[in-house]
mmCIF file of C-alpha atoms in Angstrom:
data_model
loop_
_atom_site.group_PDB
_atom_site.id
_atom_site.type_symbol
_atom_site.label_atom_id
_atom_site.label_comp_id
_atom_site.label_asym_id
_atom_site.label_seq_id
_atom_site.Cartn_x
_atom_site.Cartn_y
_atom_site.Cartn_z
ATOM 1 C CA UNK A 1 28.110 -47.247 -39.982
ATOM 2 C CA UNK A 2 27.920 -48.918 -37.062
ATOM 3 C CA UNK A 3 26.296 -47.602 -33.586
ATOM 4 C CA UNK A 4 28.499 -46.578 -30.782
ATOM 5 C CA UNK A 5 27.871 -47.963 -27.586
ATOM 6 C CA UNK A 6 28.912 -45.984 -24.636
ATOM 7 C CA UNK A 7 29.238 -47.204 -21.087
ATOM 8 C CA UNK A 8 28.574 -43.770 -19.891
ATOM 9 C CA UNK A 9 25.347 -43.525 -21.998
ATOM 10 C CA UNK A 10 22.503 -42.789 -18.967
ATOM 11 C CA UNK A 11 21.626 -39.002 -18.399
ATOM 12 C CA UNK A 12 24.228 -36.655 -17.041
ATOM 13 C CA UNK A 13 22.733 -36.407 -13.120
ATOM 14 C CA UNK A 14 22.989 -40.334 -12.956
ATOM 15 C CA UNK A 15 26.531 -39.960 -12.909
ATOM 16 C CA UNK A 16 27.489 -37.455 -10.559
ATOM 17 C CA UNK A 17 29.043 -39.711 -8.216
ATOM 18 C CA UNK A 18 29.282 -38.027 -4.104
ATOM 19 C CA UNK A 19 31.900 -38.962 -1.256
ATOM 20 C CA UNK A 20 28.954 -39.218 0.989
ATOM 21 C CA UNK A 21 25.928 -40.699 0.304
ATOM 22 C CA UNK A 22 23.137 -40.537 2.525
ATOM 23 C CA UNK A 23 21.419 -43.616 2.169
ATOM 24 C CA UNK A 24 18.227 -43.943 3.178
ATOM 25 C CA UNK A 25 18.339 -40.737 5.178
ATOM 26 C CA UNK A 26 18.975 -42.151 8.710
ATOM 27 C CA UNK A 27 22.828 -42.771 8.539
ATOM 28 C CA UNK A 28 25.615 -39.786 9.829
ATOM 29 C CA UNK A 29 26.568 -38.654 6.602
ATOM 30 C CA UNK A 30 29.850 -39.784 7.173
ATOM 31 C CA UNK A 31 32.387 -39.672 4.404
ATOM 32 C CA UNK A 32 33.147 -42.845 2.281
ATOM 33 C CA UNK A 33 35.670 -43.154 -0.780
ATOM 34 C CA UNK A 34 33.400 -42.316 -4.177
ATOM 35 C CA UNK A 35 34.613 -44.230 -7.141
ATOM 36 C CA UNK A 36 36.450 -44.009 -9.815
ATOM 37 C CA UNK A 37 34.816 -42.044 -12.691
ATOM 38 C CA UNK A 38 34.512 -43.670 -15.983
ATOM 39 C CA UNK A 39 34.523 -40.793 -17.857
ATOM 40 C CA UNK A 40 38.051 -40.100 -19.547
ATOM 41 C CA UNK A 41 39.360 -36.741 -19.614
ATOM 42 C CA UNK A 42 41.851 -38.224 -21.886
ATOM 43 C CA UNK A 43 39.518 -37.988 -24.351
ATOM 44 C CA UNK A 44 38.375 -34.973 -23.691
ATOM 45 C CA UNK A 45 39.321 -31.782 -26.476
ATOM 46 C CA UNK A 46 38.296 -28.906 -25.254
ATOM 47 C CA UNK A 47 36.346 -25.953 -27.750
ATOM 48 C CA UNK A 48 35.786 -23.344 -25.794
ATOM 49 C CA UNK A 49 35.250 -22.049 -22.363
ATOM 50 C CA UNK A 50 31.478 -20.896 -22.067
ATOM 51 C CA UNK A 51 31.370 -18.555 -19.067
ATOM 52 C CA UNK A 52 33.464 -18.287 -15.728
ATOM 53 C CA UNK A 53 32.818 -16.377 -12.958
ATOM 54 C CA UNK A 54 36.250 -14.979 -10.645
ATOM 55 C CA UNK A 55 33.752 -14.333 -8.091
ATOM 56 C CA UNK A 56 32.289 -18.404 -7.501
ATOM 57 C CA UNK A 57 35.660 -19.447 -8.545
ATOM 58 C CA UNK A 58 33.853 -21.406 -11.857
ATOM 59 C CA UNK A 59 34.409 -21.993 -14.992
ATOM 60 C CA UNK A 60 32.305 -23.439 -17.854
ATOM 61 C CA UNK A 61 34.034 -25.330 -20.490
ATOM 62 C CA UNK A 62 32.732 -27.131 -23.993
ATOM 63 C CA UNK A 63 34.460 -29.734 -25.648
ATOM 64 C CA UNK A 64 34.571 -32.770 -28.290
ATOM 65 C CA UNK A 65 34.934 -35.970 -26.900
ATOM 66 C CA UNK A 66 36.537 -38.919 -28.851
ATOM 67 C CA UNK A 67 34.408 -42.378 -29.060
ATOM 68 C CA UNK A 68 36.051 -45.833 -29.692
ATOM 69 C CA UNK A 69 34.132 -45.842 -32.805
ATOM 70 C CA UNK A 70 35.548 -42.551 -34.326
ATOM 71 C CA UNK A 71 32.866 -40.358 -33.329
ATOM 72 C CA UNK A 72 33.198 -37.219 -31.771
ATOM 73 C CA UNK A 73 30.589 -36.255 -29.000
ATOM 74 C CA UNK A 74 29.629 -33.161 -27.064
ATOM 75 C CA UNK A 75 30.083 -32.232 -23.099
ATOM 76 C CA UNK A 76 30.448 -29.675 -20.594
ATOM 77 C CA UNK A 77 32.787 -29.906 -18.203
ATOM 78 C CA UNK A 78 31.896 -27.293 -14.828
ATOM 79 C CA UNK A 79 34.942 -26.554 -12.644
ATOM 80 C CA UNK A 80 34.648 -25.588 -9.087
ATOM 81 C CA UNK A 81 37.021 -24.462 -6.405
ATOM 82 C CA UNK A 82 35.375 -25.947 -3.416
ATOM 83 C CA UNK A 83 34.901 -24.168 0.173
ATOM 84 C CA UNK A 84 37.202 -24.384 3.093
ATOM 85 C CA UNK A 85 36.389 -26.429 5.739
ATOM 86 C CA UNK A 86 36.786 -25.658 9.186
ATOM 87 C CA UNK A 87 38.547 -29.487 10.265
ATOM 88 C CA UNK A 88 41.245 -29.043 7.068
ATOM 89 C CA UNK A 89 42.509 -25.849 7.644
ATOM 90 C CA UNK A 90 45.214 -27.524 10.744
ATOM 91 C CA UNK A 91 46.468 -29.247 7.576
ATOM 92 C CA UNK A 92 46.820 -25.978 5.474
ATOM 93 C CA UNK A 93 48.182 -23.762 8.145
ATOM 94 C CA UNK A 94 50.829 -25.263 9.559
ATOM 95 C CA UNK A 95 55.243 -25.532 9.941
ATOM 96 C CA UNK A 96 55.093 -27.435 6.766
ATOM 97 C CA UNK A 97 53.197 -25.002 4.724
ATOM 98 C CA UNK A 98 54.768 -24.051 0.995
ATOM 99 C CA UNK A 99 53.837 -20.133 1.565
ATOM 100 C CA UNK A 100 55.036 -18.132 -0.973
ATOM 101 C CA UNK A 101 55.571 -14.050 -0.672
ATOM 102 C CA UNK A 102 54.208 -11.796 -3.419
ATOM 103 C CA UNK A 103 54.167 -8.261 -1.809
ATOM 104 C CA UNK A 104 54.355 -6.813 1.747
ATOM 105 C CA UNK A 105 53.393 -3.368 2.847
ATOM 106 C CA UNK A 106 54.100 -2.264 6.206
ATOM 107 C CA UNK A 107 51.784 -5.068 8.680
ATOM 108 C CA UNK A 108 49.658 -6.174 5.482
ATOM 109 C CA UNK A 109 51.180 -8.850 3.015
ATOM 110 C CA UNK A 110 49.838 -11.241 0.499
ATOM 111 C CA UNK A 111 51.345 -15.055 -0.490
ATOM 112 C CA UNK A 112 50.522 -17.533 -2.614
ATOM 113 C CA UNK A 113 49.769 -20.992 -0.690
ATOM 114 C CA UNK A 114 50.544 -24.084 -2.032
ATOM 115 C CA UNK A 115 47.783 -26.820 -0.074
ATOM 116 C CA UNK A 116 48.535 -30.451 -0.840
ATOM 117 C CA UNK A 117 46.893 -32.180 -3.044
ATOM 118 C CA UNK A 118 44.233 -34.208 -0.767
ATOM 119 C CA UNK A 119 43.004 -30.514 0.055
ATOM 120 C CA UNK A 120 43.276 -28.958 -3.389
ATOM 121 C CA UNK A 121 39.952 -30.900 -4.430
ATOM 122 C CA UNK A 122 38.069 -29.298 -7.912
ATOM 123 C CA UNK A 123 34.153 -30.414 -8.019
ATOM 124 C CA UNK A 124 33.950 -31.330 -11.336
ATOM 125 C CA UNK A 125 30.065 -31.521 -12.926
ATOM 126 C CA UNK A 126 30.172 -33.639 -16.571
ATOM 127 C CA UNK A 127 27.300 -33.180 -18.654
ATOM 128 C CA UNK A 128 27.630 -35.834 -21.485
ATOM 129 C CA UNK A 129 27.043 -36.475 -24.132
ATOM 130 C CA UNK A 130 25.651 -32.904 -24.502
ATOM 131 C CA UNK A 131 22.981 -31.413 -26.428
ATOM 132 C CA UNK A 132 23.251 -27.750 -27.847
ATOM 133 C CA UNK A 133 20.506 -26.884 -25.702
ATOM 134 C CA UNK A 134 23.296 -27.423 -22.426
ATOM 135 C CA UNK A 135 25.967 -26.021 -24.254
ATOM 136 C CA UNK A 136 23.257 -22.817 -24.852
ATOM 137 C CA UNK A 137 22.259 -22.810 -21.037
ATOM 138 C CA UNK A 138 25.535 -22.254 -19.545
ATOM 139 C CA UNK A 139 26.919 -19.710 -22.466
ATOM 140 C CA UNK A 140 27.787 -16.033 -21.287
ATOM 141 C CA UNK A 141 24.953 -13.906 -23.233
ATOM 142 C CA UNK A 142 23.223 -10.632 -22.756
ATOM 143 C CA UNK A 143 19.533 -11.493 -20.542
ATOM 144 C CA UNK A 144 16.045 -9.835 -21.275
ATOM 145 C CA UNK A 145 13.641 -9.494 -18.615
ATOM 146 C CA UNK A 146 10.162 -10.975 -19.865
ATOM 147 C CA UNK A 147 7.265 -9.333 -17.957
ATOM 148 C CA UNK A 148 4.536 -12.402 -18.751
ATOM 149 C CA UNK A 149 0.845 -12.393 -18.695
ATOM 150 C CA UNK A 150 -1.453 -14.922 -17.752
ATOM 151 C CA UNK A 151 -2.053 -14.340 -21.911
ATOM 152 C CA UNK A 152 1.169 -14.431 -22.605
ATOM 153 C CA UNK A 153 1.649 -17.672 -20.911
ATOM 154 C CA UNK A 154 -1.174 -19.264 -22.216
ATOM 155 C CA UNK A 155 -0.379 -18.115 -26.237
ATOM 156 C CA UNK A 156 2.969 -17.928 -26.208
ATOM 157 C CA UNK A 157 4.966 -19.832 -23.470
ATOM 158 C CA UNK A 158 2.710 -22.755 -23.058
ATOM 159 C CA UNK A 159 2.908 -23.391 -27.014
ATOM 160 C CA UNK A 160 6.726 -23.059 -26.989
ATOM 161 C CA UNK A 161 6.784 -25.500 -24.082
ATOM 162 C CA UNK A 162 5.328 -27.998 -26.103
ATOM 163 C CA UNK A 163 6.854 -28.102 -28.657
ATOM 164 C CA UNK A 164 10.123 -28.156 -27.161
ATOM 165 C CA UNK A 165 11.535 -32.113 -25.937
ATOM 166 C CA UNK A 166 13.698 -32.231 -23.470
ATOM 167 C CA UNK A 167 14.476 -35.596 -21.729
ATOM 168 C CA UNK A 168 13.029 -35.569 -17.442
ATOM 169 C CA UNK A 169 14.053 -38.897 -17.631
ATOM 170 C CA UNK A 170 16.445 -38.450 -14.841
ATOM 171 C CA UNK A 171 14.159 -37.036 -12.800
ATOM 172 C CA UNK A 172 11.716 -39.918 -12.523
ATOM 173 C CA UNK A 173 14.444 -42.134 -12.178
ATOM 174 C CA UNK A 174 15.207 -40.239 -8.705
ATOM 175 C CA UNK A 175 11.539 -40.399 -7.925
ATOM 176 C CA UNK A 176 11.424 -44.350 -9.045
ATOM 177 C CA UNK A 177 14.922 -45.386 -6.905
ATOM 178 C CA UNK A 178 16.320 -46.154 -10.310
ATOM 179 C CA UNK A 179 18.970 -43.335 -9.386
ATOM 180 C CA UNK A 180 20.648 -41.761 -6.180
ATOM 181 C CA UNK A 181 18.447 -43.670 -4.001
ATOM 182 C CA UNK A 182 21.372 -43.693 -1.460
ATOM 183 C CA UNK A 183 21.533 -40.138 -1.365
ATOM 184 C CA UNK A 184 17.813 -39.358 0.114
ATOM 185 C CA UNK A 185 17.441 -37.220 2.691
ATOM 186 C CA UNK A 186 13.841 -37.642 3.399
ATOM 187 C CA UNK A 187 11.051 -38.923 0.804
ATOM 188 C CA UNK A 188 7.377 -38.712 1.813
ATOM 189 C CA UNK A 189 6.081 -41.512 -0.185
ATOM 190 C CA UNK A 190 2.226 -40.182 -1.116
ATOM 191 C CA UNK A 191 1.969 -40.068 -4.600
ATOM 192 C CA UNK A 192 -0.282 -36.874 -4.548
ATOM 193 C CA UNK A 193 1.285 -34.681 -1.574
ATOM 194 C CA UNK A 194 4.875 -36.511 -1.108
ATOM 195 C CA UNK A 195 8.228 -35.786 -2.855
ATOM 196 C CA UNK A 196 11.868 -36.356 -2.523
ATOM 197 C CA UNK A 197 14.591 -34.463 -0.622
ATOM 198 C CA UNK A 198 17.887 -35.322 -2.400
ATOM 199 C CA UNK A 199 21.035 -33.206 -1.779
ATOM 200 C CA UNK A 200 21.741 -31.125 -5.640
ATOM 201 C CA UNK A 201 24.714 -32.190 -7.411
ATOM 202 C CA UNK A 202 26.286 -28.115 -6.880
ATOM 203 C CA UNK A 203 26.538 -29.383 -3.172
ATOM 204 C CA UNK A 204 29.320 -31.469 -1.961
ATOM 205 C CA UNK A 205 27.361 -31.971 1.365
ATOM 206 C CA UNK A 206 30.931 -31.562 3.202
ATOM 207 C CA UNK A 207 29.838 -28.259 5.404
ATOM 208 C CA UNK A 208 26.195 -26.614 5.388
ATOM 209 C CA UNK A 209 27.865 -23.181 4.707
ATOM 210 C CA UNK A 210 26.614 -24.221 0.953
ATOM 211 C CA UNK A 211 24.211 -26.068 1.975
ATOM 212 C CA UNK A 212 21.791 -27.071 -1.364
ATOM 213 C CA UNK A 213 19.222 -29.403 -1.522
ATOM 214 C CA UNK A 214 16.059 -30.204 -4.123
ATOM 215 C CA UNK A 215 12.599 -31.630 -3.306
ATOM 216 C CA UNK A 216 10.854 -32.863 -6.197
ATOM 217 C CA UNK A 217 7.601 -33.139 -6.129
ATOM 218 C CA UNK A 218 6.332 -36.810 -7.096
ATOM 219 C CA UNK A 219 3.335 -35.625 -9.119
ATOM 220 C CA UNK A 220 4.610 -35.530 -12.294
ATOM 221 C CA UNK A 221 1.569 -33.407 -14.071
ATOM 222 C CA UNK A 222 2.411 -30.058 -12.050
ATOM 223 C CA UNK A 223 5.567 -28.491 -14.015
ATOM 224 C CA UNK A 224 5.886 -25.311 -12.501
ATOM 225 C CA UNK A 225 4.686 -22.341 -10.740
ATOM 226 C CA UNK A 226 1.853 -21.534 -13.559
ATOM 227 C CA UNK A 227 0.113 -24.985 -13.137
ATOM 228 C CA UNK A 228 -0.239 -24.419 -9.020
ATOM 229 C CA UNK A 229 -3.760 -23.866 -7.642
ATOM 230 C CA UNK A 230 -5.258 -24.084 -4.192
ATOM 231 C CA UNK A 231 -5.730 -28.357 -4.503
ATOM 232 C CA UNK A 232 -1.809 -28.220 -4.661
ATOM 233 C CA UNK A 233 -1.855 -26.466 -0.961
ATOM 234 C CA UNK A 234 -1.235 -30.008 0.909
ATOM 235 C CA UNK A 235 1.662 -30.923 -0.930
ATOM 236 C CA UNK A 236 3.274 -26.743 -0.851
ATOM 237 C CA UNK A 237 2.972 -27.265 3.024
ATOM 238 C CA UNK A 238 4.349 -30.886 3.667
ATOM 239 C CA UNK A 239 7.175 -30.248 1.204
ATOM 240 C CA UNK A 240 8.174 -26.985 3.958
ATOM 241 C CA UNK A 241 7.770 -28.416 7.056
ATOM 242 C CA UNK A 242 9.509 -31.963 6.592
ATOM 243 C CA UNK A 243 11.855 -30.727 4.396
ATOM 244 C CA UNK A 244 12.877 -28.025 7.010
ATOM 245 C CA UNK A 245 12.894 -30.820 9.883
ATOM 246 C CA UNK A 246 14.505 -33.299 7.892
ATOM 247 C CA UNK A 247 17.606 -30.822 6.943
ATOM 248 C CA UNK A 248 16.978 -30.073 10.709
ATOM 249 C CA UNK A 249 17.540 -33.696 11.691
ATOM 250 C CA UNK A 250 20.359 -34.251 9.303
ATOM 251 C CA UNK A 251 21.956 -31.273 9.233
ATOM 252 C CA UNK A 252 21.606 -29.498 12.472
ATOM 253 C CA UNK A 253 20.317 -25.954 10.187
ATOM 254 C CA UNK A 254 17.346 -24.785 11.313
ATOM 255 C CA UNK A 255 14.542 -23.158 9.574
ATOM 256 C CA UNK A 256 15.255 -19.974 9.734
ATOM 257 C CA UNK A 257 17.986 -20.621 7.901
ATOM 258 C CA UNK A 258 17.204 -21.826 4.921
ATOM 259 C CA UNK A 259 15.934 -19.923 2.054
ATOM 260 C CA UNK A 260 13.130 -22.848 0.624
ATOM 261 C CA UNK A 261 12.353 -20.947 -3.258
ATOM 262 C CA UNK A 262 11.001 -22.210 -6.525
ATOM 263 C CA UNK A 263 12.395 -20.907 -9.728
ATOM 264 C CA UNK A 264 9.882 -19.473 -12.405
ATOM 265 C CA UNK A 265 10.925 -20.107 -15.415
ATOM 266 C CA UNK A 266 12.736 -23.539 -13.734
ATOM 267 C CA UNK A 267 15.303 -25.196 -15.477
ATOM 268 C CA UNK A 268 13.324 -28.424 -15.828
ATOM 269 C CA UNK A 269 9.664 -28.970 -16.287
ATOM 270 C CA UNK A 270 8.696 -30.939 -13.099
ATOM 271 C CA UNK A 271 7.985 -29.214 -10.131
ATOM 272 C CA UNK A 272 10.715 -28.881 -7.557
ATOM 273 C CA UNK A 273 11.509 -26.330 -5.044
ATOM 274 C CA UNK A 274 15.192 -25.445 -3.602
ATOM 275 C CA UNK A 275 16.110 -25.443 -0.074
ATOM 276 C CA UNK A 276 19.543 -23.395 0.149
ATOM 277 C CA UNK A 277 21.469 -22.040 3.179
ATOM 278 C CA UNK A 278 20.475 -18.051 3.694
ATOM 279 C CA UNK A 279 23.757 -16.923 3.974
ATOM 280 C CA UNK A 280 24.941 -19.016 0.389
ATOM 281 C CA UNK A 281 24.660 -16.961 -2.771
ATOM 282 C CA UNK A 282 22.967 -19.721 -4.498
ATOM 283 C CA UNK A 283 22.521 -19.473 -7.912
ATOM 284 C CA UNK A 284 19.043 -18.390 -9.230
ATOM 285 C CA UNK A 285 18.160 -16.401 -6.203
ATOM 286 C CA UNK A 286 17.686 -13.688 -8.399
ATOM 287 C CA UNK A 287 14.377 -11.523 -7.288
ATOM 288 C CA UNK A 288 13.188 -11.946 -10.983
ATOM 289 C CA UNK A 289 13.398 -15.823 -11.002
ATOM 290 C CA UNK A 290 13.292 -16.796 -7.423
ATOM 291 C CA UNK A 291 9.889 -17.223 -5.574
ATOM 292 C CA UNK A 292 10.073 -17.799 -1.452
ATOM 293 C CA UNK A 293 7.556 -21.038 -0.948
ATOM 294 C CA UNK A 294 6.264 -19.852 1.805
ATOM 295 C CA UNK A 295 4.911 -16.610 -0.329
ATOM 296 C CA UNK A 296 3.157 -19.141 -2.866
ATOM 297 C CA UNK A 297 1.408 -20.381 -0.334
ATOM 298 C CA UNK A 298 0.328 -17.389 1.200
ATOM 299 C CA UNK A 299 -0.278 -16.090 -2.282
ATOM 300 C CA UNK A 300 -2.988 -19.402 -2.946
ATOM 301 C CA UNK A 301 -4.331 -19.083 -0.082
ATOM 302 C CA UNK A 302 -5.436 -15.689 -0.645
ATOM 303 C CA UNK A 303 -6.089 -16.421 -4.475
ATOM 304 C CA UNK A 304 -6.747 -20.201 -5.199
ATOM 305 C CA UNK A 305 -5.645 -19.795 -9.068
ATOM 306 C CA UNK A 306 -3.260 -16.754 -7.994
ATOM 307 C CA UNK A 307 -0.480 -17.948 -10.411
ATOM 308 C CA UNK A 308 -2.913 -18.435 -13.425
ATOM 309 C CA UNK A 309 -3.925 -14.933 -13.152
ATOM 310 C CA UNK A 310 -0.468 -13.044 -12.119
ATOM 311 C CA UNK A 311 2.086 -11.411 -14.438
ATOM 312 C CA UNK A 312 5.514 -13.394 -13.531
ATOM 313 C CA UNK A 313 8.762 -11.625 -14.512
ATOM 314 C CA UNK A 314 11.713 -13.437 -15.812
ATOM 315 C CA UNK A 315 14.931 -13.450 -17.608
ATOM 316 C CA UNK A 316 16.340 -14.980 -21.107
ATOM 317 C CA UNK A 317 19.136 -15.456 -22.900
ATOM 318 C CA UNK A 318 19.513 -13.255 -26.124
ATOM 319 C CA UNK A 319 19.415 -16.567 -28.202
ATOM 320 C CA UNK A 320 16.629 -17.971 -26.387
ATOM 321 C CA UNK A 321 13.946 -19.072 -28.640
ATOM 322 C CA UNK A 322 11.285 -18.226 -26.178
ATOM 323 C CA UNK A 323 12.482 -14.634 -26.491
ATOM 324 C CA UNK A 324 12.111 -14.818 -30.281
ATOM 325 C CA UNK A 325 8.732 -15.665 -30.040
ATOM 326 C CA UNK A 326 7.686 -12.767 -27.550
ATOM 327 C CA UNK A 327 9.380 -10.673 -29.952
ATOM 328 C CA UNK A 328 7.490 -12.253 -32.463
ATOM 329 C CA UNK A 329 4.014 -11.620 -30.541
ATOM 330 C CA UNK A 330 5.038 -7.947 -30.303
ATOM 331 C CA UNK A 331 5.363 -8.376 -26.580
ATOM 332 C CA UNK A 332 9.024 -6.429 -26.141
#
């Protein structure tokens, strides 16, 4: 049979196209037109909806999609409402409005309201093709806290991690400009201290209310929190304080409020830590999975090889294979 070529091939972050790239990190931010998408949702089947939240106005959807060739391919499709913004609402409230009553009550009533189009925007996140292990990660399952040992890590987690392959790829194309160079905020360019501040993809960058942005690290032999010791102090520090004047300098937000975290387990294998507005319910600010930066530093300064000697909590999915194997080990 023969191969299938796809145009949209590259890994899923290289395509998540923004209105408003930053460029090299000294321009306004201003909006420009993105472009057209080359995925088809034409060709897109769908399975099954994997989880959705009423709450964050998500939903999580798997389907099949259809390749010139006759193949059919995996992808998840994420669906977000996005938030109001304070310079569209004269365009939603107004004479014109299509408001639509559903019940009144004496001075309290409640209507359905219609917004145009231009303002009735959907962020839309494609992962694709996808593996199982995506389609797995954003499933609705039962979670298991893992209380892990320094032991634990070293005979059962570290193993598992090793054996496991999943493709960074897109990560060091961020860090090499191969990728989303025009949407750096700020890169300090030191290969052993500096990283990259890039805006994440859950972050239309159109009001700081949700404001959500990654630095990743540009030493690619730390992972995550385990492999941090006191020599990793310089970089901890300079990722804080020009990261926080940076989103300063772009943004207007100051430090104190952001919440600047790294997750433990992360969700890839190359260490990065998330600067998110404090009064956004980010995802994975979860006590048992988010660290504050500013602790881990405290916390190596106080112990240089702190987080090779802790016991780190954390949560898995019931099909997690990691969980297996701490079942396995007798360790639940």
């Amino acid at each position: 049979m023969a191969e299938c070529v796809r145009d949209n091939a590259e890994e899923p972050q290289l395509k998540m196209h923004k209105a408003n790239g930053s460029g090299d990190g000294d321009g306004d931010g201003g909006a420009v037109e993105a472009p057209r998408s080359r995925f088809n949702l034409g060709s897109f089947r769908l399975e099954k909806i994997l989880r959705g939240s009423a709450r964050d106005k998500t939903v999580f959807v798997h389907g099949k999609v259809e390749e010139d060739c006759g193949d059919d391919q995996d992808a998840v499709i994420i669906l977000e409402k996005t938030p109001f913004r304070e310079e569209t609402l004269p365009q939603l409230l107004n004479k014109n409005a299509d408001l639509r009553l559903q019940m009144q009550n004496d001075i309290y009533s409640t209507h359905h309201l219609h917004a145009p189009s231009a303002l009735n925007e959907i962020k839309t996140t494609v992962v694709y093709p996808a593996t199982e292990k995506h389609i797995k990660k954003y499933l609705q399952q039962e979670m298991h806290l893992i209380n892990e040992t320094a032991d634990d890590y070293k005979n059962i987690t570290a193993p598992y991690l090793q054996s496991q392959s999943f493709s960074i790829q897109w990560v060091y194309n961020i860090l090499e400009k191969k990728a989303e160079a025009d949407r750096i905020i700020h890169e300090h360019p030191d290969p052993k201290n500096g990283f990259i501040l890039i805006p994440d993809f859950k972050w239309n960058q159109k009001q700081v209310d949700d404001l959500y942005a990654i630095a990743i690290a540009h030493r690619r032999e730390v992972k995550s929190l385990r492999d941090l010791t006191a020599e990793h102090l310089p970089m901890l520090q300079t990722i804080l304080q020009e990261g926080q004047m940076a989103i300063f300098k772009r943004y207007n937000v100051p430090k104190s409020s952001l919440r600047i975290y790294l997750h433990y387990q992360p969700s890839y294998y190359h260490l990065h830590v998330h600067f998110t507005a404090v009064g956004y319910d980010a995802p994975g600010t979860m006590v048992e999975r988010a660290h504050l930066l500013s602790s881990v530093i405290e916390n190596l300064q106080l112990d240089p090889e702190y987080y090779q000697k802790q016991t780190l909590t954390f949560a898995l999915k019931a099909d997690d294979p990691l969980l297996q194997k701490f079942k396995e080990e007798g360790r639940l």
